[in-house]
mmCIF file of C-alpha atoms in Angstrom:
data_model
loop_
_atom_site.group_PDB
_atom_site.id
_atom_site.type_symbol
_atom_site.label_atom_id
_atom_site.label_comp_id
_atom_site.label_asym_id
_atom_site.label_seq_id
_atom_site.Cartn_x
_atom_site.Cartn_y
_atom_site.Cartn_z
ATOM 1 C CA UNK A 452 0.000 0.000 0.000
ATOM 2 C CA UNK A 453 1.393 3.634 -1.282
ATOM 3 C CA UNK A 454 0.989 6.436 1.439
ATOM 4 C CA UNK A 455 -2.071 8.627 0.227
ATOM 5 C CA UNK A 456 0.132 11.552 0.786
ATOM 6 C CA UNK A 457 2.251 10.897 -2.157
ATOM 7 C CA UNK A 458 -0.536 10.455 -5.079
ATOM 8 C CA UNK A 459 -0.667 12.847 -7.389
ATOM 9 C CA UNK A 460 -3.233 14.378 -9.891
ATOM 10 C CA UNK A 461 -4.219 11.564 -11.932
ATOM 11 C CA UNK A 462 -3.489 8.506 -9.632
ATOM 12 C CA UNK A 463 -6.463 6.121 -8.673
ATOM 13 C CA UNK A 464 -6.672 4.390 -5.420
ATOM 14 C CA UNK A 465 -6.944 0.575 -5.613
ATOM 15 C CA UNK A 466 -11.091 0.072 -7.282
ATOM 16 C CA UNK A 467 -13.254 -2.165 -5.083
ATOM 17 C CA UNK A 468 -15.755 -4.474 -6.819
ATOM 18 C CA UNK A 469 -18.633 -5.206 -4.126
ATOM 19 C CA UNK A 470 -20.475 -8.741 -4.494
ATOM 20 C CA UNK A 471 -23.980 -8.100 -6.191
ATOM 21 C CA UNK A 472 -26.674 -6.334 -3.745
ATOM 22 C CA UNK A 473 -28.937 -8.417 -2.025
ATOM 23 C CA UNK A 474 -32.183 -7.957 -0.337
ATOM 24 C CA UNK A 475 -30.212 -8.930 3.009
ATOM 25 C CA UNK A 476 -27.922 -5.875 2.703
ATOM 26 C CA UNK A 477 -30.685 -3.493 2.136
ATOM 27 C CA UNK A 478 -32.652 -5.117 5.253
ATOM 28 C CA UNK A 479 -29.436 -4.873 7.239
ATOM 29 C CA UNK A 480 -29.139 -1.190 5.945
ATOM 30 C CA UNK A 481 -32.600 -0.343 6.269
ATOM 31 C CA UNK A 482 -32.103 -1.227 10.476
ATOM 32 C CA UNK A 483 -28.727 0.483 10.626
ATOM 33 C CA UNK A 484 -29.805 3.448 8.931
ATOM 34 C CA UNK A 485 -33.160 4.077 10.147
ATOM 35 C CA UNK A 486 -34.824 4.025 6.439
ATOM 36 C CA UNK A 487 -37.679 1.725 6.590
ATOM 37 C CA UNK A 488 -39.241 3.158 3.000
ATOM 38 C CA UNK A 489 -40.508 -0.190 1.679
ATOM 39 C CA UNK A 490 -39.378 0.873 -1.817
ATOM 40 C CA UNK A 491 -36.119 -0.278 -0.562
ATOM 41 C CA UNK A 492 -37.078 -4.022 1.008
ATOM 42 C CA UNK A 493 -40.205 -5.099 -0.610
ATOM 43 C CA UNK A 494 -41.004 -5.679 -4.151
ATOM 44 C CA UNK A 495 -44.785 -4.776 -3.878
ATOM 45 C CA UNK A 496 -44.385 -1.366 -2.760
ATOM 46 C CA UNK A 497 -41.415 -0.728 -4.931
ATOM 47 C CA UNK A 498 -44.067 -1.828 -8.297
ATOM 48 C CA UNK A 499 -46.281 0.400 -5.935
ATOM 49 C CA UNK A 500 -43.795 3.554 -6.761
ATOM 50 C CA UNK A 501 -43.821 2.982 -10.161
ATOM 51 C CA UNK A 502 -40.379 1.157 -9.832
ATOM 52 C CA UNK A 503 -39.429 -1.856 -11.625
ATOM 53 C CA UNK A 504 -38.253 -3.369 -8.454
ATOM 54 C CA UNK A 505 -36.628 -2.910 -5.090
ATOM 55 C CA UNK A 506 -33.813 -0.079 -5.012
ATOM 56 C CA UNK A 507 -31.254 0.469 -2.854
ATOM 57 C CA UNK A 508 -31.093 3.119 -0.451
ATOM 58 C CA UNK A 509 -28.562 5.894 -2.344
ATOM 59 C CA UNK A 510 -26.797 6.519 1.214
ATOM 60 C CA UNK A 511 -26.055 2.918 0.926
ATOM 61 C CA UNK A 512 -24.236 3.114 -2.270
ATOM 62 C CA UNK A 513 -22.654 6.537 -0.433
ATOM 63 C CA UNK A 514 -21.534 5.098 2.490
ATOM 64 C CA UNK A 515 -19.850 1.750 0.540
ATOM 65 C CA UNK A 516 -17.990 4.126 -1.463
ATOM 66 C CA UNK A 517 -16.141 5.510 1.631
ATOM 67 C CA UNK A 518 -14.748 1.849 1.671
ATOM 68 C CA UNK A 519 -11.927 2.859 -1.208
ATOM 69 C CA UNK A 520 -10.277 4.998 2.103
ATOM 70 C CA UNK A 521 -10.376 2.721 4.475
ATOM 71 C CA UNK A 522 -6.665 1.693 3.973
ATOM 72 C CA UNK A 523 -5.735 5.106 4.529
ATOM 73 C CA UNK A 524 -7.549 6.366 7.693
ATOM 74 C CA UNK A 525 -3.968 6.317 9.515
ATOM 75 C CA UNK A 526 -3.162 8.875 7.591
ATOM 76 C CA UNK A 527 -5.631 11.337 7.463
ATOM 77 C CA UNK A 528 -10.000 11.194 7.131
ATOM 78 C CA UNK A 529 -12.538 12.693 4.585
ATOM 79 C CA UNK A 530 -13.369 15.898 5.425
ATOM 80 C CA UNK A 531 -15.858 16.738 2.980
ATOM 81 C CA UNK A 532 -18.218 14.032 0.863
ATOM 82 C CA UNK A 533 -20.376 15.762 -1.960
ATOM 83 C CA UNK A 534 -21.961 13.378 -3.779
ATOM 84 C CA UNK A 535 -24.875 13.498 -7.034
ATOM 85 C CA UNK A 536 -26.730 10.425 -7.086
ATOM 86 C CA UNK A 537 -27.282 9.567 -11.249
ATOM 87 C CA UNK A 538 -28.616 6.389 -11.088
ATOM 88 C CA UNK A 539 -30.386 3.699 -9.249
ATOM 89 C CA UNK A 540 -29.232 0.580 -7.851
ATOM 90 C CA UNK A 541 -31.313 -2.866 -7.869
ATOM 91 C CA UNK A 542 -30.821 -6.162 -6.284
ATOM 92 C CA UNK A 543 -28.147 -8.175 -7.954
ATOM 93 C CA UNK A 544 -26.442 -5.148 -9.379
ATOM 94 C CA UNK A 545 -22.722 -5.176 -8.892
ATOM 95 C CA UNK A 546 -21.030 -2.346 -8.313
ATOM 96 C CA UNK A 547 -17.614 -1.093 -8.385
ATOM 97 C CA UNK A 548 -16.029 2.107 -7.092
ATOM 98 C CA UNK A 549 -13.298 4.084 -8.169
ATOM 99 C CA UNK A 550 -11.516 7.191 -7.199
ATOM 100 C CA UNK A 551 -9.272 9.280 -8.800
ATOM 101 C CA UNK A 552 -6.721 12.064 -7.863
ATOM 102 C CA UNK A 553 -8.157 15.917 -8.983
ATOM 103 C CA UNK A 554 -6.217 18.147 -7.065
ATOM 104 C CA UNK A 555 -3.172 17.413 -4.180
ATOM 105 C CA UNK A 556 -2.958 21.038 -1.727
ATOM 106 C CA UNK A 557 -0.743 21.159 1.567
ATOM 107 C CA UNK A 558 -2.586 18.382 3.902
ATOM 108 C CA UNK A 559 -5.809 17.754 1.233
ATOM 109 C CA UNK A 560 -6.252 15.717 -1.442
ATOM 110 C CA UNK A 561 -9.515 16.120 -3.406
ATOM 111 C CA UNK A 562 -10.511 12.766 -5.655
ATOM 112 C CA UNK A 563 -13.208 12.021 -7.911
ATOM 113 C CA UNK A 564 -15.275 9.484 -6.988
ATOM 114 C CA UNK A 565 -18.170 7.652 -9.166
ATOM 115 C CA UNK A 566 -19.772 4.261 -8.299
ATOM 116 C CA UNK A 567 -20.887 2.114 -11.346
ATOM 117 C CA UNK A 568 -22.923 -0.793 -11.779
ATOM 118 C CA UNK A 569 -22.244 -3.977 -14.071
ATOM 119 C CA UNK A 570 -22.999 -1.849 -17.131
ATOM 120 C CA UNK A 571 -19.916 0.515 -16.564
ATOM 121 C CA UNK A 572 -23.381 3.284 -15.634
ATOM 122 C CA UNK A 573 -22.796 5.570 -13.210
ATOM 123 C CA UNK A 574 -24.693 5.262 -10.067
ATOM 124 C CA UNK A 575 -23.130 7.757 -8.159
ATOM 125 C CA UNK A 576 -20.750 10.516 -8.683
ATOM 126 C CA UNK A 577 -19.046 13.398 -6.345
ATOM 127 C CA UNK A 578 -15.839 14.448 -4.632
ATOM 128 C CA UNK A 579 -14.288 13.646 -1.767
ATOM 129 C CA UNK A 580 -12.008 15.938 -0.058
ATOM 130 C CA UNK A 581 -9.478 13.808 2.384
ATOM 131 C CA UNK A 582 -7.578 15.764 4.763
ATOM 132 C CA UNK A 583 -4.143 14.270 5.924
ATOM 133 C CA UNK A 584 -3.029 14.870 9.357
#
């Protein structure tokens, strides 16, 4: 593992592929989270919405994408998250995320971020701001 201090503009951090969504993760989410919206957990109500099945919660795909730093939280912590949710997630989606280098300041190193599912579309895309102590 390379120190996140030394990337520079351009470098990626290493992509993580998550294993396809299941209705279990959502459930677990759903009770962790606080965000019992049935559109989320059970296929009726999601039809119900006008949806062609369950979706997942878009803080879920949010907070999974905070996984790419997790080697690096000796080092420093995201300071700011901004994120623009383009797409929705279903169950058995896989998704992968990815961050890039945009910008390396004194102490702060700003990435781009995007999530995307099997079908290299965007789910999720934003910028994370990590601040190195």
């Amino acid at each position: 593992m390379s120190a996140i201090a030394e990337k520079q503009t351009g470098d990626t951090l290493t992509s993580i592929t998550l294993p396809p969504v299941t209705r279990l993760d959502l459930i677990k989410y759903a009770g962790a989270s606080g965000d019992y919206n049935p559109i989320h957990t059970i296929d009726g109500e999601a039809e119900k919405a006008g949806l062609p099945g369950i979706i997942a919660h878009g803080m879920w795909t949010m907070g999974n994408l905070s996984k790419l730093f997790t080697p690096y939280y000796e080092e420093g912590f995201i300071e700011t998250y901004q994120i623009r949710f383009r797409g929705m997630v279903f169950l058995d989606d896989v998704i992968s995320l990815h961050a890039e280098v945009s910008e390396q300041t004194e102490g702060k190193i700003t990435f781009n971020v995007n999530a995307k599912n099997q079908k290299e579309e965007d789910v999720l895309k934003g910028k994370v701001v990590f601040k190195t102590y």
